[in-house]
Amino acid sequence: VAGEGYELLSLDYSQIELRILAHMCGEPALVAAFERGEDIHEATARAMFEDAGATPKEHRRLAKMLNYAVLYGVTDFGLANQLGIGFGRTQARDLIARYAERFPLVKEFTKSVVLEARSKGFTTTLAGRRRHFPDIHAAKVQDRQYAERQAMNAPIQGTAADMIKLAMVRLAPLLAGKEAYLLLNVHDELVFEVPAGDRSLVGPIRRV
């Protein structure tokens, strides 16, 4: 709740992890969709289901789940649970396979990241920050697979975390001497307290 005479201002990065994925893997279909300013989930649905024109809501829902399932290394069992009633592991496995077919460079990228983690014991963000995975060679299958899923996501999620931290550092001069305060960071979102009705900082903050 904002203090008296103030209001809350919230700004976040739009689909930052998927944008980072597109940048890091270079998948043409994803890159082109972002460059055209399209809804990435609708673009994915069209590529997945070969729809013409508007994408049905159900196809977009499936595409959105798949986009994030890829980011987090979700298994067919996990995806089936997310999709809900009417979807079993076979259907989920088919969707994952279709995604890999439509976006082959994404699959190649995630594989290469896991191989890097196995080889070096760590993965690296675009800013050069490392995350180590001591269980990447664990004897227990479950521990090893969990480490692989973490490794798959770490360069993407870690880069997003680096970006928001850099944004907070760069914001400091903008807020100096102003009656505006950075309250908290929620993943890719920053929440500020600013004087009520004052929009002067919105543009500069968005450009950071």
mmCIF file of C-alpha atoms in Angstrom:
data_model
loop_
_atom_site.group_PDB
_atom_site.id
_atom_site.type_symbol
_atom_site.label_atom_id
_atom_site.label_comp_id
_atom_site.label_asym_id
_atom_site.label_seq_id
_atom_site.Cartn_x
_atom_site.Cartn_y
_atom_site.Cartn_z
ATOM 1 C CA VAL A 1 0.000 0.000 0.000
ATOM 2 C CA ALA A 2 1.474 3.321 -1.047
ATOM 3 C CA GLY A 3 1.988 6.017 1.536
ATOM 4 C CA GLU A 4 -0.227 9.082 1.663
ATOM 5 C CA GLY A 5 0.352 11.268 -1.383
ATOM 6 C CA TYR A 6 2.073 8.449 -3.240
ATOM 7 C CA GLU A 7 1.094 5.630 -5.572
ATOM 8 C CA LEU A 8 2.699 2.399 -6.708
ATOM 9 C CA LEU A 9 4.398 2.120 -10.079
ATOM 10 C CA SER A 10 5.173 -1.342 -11.433
ATOM 11 C CA LEU A 11 7.280 -2.081 -14.517
ATOM 12 C CA ASP A 12 8.430 -5.460 -15.772
ATOM 13 C CA TYR A 13 10.257 -7.018 -18.680
ATOM 14 C CA SER A 14 7.896 -8.552 -21.232
ATOM 15 C CA GLN A 15 8.431 -12.335 -21.642
ATOM 16 C CA ILE A 16 12.094 -11.783 -20.842
ATOM 17 C CA GLU A 17 13.069 -15.444 -20.455
ATOM 18 C CA LEU A 18 11.605 -16.397 -23.844
ATOM 19 C CA ARG A 19 13.361 -13.420 -25.442
ATOM 20 C CA ILE A 20 16.646 -14.546 -23.893
ATOM 21 C CA LEU A 21 16.005 -18.088 -25.129
ATOM 22 C CA ALA A 22 15.417 -16.795 -28.665
ATOM 23 C CA HIS A 23 18.608 -14.735 -28.495
ATOM 24 C CA MET A 24 20.758 -17.538 -27.094
ATOM 25 C CA CYS A 25 19.554 -20.338 -29.378
ATOM 26 C CA GLY A 26 18.960 -18.205 -32.500
ATOM 27 C CA GLU A 27 15.803 -20.096 -33.479
ATOM 28 C CA PRO A 28 14.602 -18.080 -36.536
ATOM 29 C CA ALA A 29 10.883 -18.562 -35.897
ATOM 30 C CA LEU A 30 11.124 -17.239 -32.326
ATOM 31 C CA VAL A 31 13.478 -14.390 -33.220
ATOM 32 C CA ALA A 32 11.264 -13.276 -36.116
ATOM 33 C CA ALA A 33 8.132 -13.346 -33.954
ATOM 34 C CA PHE A 34 9.727 -11.074 -31.363
ATOM 35 C CA GLU A 35 11.139 -8.749 -34.019
ATOM 36 C CA ARG A 36 7.647 -8.379 -35.503
ATOM 37 C CA GLY A 37 6.217 -7.638 -32.048
ATOM 38 C CA GLU A 38 3.879 -10.623 -32.159
ATOM 39 C CA ASP A 39 2.296 -12.445 -29.254
ATOM 40 C CA ILE A 40 4.939 -15.150 -28.868
ATOM 41 C CA HIS A 41 2.455 -17.747 -27.634
ATOM 42 C CA GLU A 42 0.163 -17.187 -30.612
ATOM 43 C CA ALA A 43 3.155 -17.363 -32.951
ATOM 44 C CA THR A 44 4.224 -20.622 -31.318
ATOM 45 C CA ALA A 45 0.692 -21.992 -31.614
ATOM 46 C CA ARG A 46 0.583 -21.196 -35.326
ATOM 47 C CA ALA A 47 3.896 -22.949 -35.866
ATOM 48 C CA MET A 48 2.822 -25.898 -33.726
ATOM 49 C CA PHE A 49 -0.702 -26.379 -35.016
ATOM 50 C CA GLU A 50 -0.420 -24.752 -38.444
ATOM 51 C CA ASP A 51 -3.446 -22.558 -37.893
ATOM 52 C CA ALA A 52 -4.440 -19.915 -40.394
ATOM 53 C CA GLY A 53 -5.468 -16.515 -39.072
ATOM 54 C CA ALA A 54 -6.447 -16.131 -35.437
ATOM 55 C CA THR A 55 -5.195 -18.789 -33.043
ATOM 56 C CA PRO A 56 -7.806 -20.671 -31.010
ATOM 57 C CA LYS A 57 -7.521 -20.012 -27.281
ATOM 58 C CA GLU A 58 -6.856 -23.658 -26.496
ATOM 59 C CA HIS A 59 -3.951 -23.809 -28.925
ATOM 60 C CA ARG A 60 -2.466 -20.656 -27.410
ATOM 61 C CA ARG A 61 -2.823 -22.154 -23.934
ATOM 62 C CA LEU A 62 -0.973 -25.289 -25.026
ATOM 63 C CA ALA A 63 1.718 -23.242 -26.759
ATOM 64 C CA LYS A 64 2.247 -21.072 -23.683
ATOM 65 C CA MET A 65 2.667 -24.125 -21.465
ATOM 66 C CA LEU A 66 5.095 -25.642 -23.948
ATOM 67 C CA ASN A 67 7.147 -22.462 -24.192
ATOM 68 C CA TYR A 68 7.672 -22.453 -20.447
ATOM 69 C CA ALA A 69 7.981 -26.238 -20.188
ATOM 70 C CA VAL A 70 11.000 -25.992 -22.483
ATOM 71 C CA LEU A 71 12.522 -23.290 -20.269
ATOM 72 C CA TYR A 72 12.202 -25.415 -17.165
ATOM 73 C CA GLY A 73 12.965 -28.823 -18.635
ATOM 74 C CA VAL A 74 9.533 -30.189 -17.750
ATOM 75 C CA THR A 75 9.057 -33.920 -18.422
ATOM 76 C CA ASP A 76 6.104 -35.453 -20.258
ATOM 77 C CA PHE A 77 4.697 -36.462 -16.852
ATOM 78 C CA GLY A 78 5.022 -32.917 -15.524
ATOM 79 C CA LEU A 79 3.507 -31.365 -18.637
ATOM 80 C CA ALA A 80 0.576 -33.812 -18.575
ATOM 81 C CA ASN A 81 -0.176 -32.709 -15.000
ATOM 82 C CA GLN A 82 -0.028 -29.050 -16.010
ATOM 83 C CA LEU A 83 -2.282 -29.552 -19.028
ATOM 84 C CA GLY A 84 -4.973 -31.134 -16.860
ATOM 85 C CA ILE A 85 -7.856 -33.480 -17.543
ATOM 86 C CA GLY A 86 -7.823 -35.119 -20.957
ATOM 87 C CA PHE A 87 -4.051 -35.085 -21.323
ATOM 88 C CA GLY A 88 -1.891 -38.081 -20.519
ATOM 89 C CA ARG A 89 1.833 -38.647 -20.815
ATOM 90 C CA THR A 90 1.478 -39.846 -24.420
ATOM 91 C CA GLN A 91 -0.220 -36.627 -25.541
ATOM 92 C CA ALA A 92 2.278 -34.537 -23.582
ATOM 93 C CA ARG A 93 5.188 -36.465 -25.102
ATOM 94 C CA ASP A 94 3.762 -35.900 -28.585
ATOM 95 C CA LEU A 95 3.466 -32.154 -27.942
ATOM 96 C CA ILE A 96 7.062 -31.947 -26.701
ATOM 97 C CA ALA A 97 8.237 -33.886 -29.768
ATOM 98 C CA ARG A 98 6.248 -31.590 -32.088
ATOM 99 C CA TYR A 99 7.750 -28.526 -30.407
ATOM 100 C CA ALA A 100 11.255 -29.940 -30.919
ATOM 101 C CA GLU A 101 10.418 -30.568 -34.585
ATOM 102 C CA ARG A 102 9.085 -27.047 -35.166
ATOM 103 C CA PHE A 103 11.860 -25.318 -33.182
ATOM 104 C CA PRO A 104 14.931 -27.547 -33.634
ATOM 105 C CA LEU A 105 17.487 -24.969 -32.494
ATOM 106 C CA VAL A 106 15.782 -24.759 -29.085
ATOM 107 C CA LYS A 107 16.299 -28.485 -28.605
ATOM 108 C CA GLU A 108 19.910 -28.235 -29.772
ATOM 109 C CA PHE A 109 20.529 -25.360 -27.368
ATOM 110 C CA THR A 110 19.113 -27.125 -24.310
ATOM 111 C CA LYS A 111 21.123 -30.233 -25.142
ATOM 112 C CA SER A 112 24.321 -28.210 -25.510
ATOM 113 C CA VAL A 113 23.748 -26.529 -22.141
ATOM 114 C CA VAL A 114 23.378 -29.885 -20.384
ATOM 115 C CA LEU A 115 26.531 -31.170 -22.128
ATOM 116 C CA GLU A 116 28.394 -28.060 -20.979
ATOM 117 C CA ALA A 117 27.270 -28.656 -17.401
ATOM 118 C CA ARG A 118 28.420 -32.271 -17.568
ATOM 119 C CA SER A 119 31.771 -31.250 -19.012
ATOM 120 C CA LYS A 120 32.571 -28.198 -16.862
ATOM 121 C CA GLY A 121 30.337 -28.729 -13.839
ATOM 122 C CA PHE A 122 28.697 -25.335 -14.343
ATOM 123 C CA THR A 123 26.765 -23.178 -16.804
ATOM 124 C CA THR A 124 27.247 -19.469 -17.558
ATOM 125 C CA THR A 125 24.884 -16.540 -18.048
ATOM 126 C CA LEU A 126 25.364 -13.956 -20.811
ATOM 127 C CA ALA A 127 26.943 -11.696 -18.184
ATOM 128 C CA GLY A 128 29.463 -14.406 -17.304
ATOM 129 C CA ARG A 129 28.013 -15.525 -13.954
ATOM 130 C CA ARG A 130 28.437 -19.206 -13.230
ATOM 131 C CA ARG A 131 26.155 -21.671 -11.501
ATOM 132 C CA HIS A 132 27.675 -24.966 -10.394
ATOM 133 C CA PHE A 133 25.856 -28.327 -10.434
ATOM 134 C CA PRO A 134 27.535 -30.830 -8.092
ATOM 135 C CA ASP A 135 24.839 -33.459 -8.788
ATOM 136 C CA ILE A 136 25.245 -33.423 -12.581
ATOM 137 C CA HIS A 137 27.100 -36.768 -12.325
ATOM 138 C CA ALA A 138 25.170 -38.122 -9.337
ATOM 139 C CA ALA A 139 24.752 -41.889 -9.151
ATOM 140 C CA LYS A 140 21.074 -41.489 -8.258
ATOM 141 C CA VAL A 141 19.086 -40.990 -11.473
ATOM 142 C CA GLN A 142 16.569 -38.599 -9.912
ATOM 143 C CA ASP A 143 19.304 -36.332 -8.543
ATOM 144 C CA ARG A 144 21.134 -36.334 -11.862
ATOM 145 C CA GLN A 145 18.016 -35.536 -13.892
ATOM 146 C CA TYR A 146 17.043 -32.751 -11.502
ATOM 147 C CA ALA A 147 20.510 -31.204 -11.895
ATOM 148 C CA GLU A 148 20.186 -31.468 -15.688
ATOM 149 C CA ARG A 149 16.830 -29.653 -15.632
ATOM 150 C CA GLN A 150 18.320 -26.920 -13.445
ATOM 151 C CA ALA A 151 21.328 -26.615 -15.737
ATOM 152 C CA MET A 152 19.061 -26.322 -18.779
ATOM 153 C CA ASN A 153 17.302 -23.300 -17.325
ATOM 154 C CA ALA A 154 20.147 -21.605 -15.456
ATOM 155 C CA PRO A 155 21.699 -19.594 -18.345
ATOM 156 C CA ILE A 156 18.273 -18.201 -19.259
ATOM 157 C CA GLN A 157 16.845 -17.503 -15.826
ATOM 158 C CA GLY A 158 20.260 -16.392 -14.595
ATOM 159 C CA THR A 159 20.623 -13.912 -17.451
ATOM 160 C CA ALA A 160 17.171 -12.514 -16.645
ATOM 161 C CA ALA A 161 18.275 -12.100 -13.022
ATOM 162 C CA ASP A 162 21.475 -10.361 -14.153
ATOM 163 C CA MET A 163 19.454 -7.962 -16.308
ATOM 164 C CA ILE A 164 17.129 -6.886 -13.505
ATOM 165 C CA LYS A 165 20.107 -6.361 -11.184
ATOM 166 C CA LEU A 166 21.850 -4.219 -13.802
ATOM 167 C CA ALA A 167 18.616 -2.262 -14.247
ATOM 168 C CA MET A 168 18.479 -1.518 -10.513
ATOM 169 C CA VAL A 169 22.085 -0.284 -10.552
ATOM 170 C CA ARG A 170 21.405 1.963 -13.546
ATOM 171 C CA LEU A 171 18.239 3.323 -11.946
ATOM 172 C CA ALA A 172 20.061 4.733 -8.922
ATOM 173 C CA PRO A 173 21.110 8.003 -10.633
ATOM 174 C CA LEU A 174 17.556 8.506 -11.935
ATOM 175 C CA LEU A 175 16.093 8.289 -8.444
ATOM 176 C CA ALA A 176 18.777 10.402 -6.740
ATOM 177 C CA GLY A 177 17.229 13.522 -5.238
ATOM 178 C CA LYS A 178 13.714 12.489 -6.324
ATOM 179 C CA GLU A 179 10.770 11.700 -4.066
ATOM 180 C CA ALA A 180 10.541 8.294 -5.680
ATOM 181 C CA TYR A 181 11.687 5.018 -4.194
ATOM 182 C CA LEU A 182 12.391 1.520 -5.434
ATOM 183 C CA LEU A 183 10.450 -0.712 -3.038
ATOM 184 C CA LEU A 184 11.118 -4.217 -4.257
ATOM 185 C CA ASN A 185 12.067 -6.547 -7.057
ATOM 186 C CA VAL A 186 9.799 -9.464 -7.995
ATOM 187 C CA HIS A 187 11.620 -11.616 -10.559
ATOM 188 C CA ASP A 188 11.547 -9.439 -13.710
ATOM 189 C CA GLU A 189 9.436 -6.691 -12.142
ATOM 190 C CA LEU A 190 10.362 -3.551 -10.211
ATOM 191 C CA VAL A 191 7.878 -1.826 -7.912
ATOM 192 C CA PHE A 192 8.313 1.848 -7.059
ATOM 193 C CA GLU A 193 6.569 4.363 -4.835
ATOM 194 C CA VAL A 194 6.172 7.692 -6.652
ATOM 195 C CA PRO A 195 4.291 10.937 -5.962
ATOM 196 C CA ALA A 196 0.625 10.542 -6.903
ATOM 197 C CA GLY A 197 -0.030 11.630 -10.470
ATOM 198 C CA ASP A 198 3.661 12.035 -11.312
ATOM 199 C CA ARG A 199 4.544 10.179 -14.523
ATOM 200 C CA SER A 200 7.865 11.902 -15.173
ATOM 201 C CA LEU A 201 9.964 8.853 -14.285
ATOM 202 C CA VAL A 202 8.004 6.286 -16.287
ATOM 203 C CA GLY A 203 9.744 6.999 -19.609
ATOM 204 C CA PRO A 204 13.292 7.163 -18.215
ATOM 205 C CA ILE A 205 12.811 3.967 -16.186
ATOM 206 C CA ARG A 206 11.451 2.096 -19.214
ATOM 207 C CA ARG A 207 14.512 3.102 -21.221
ATOM 208 C CA VAL A 208 17.061 1.869 -18.635
#
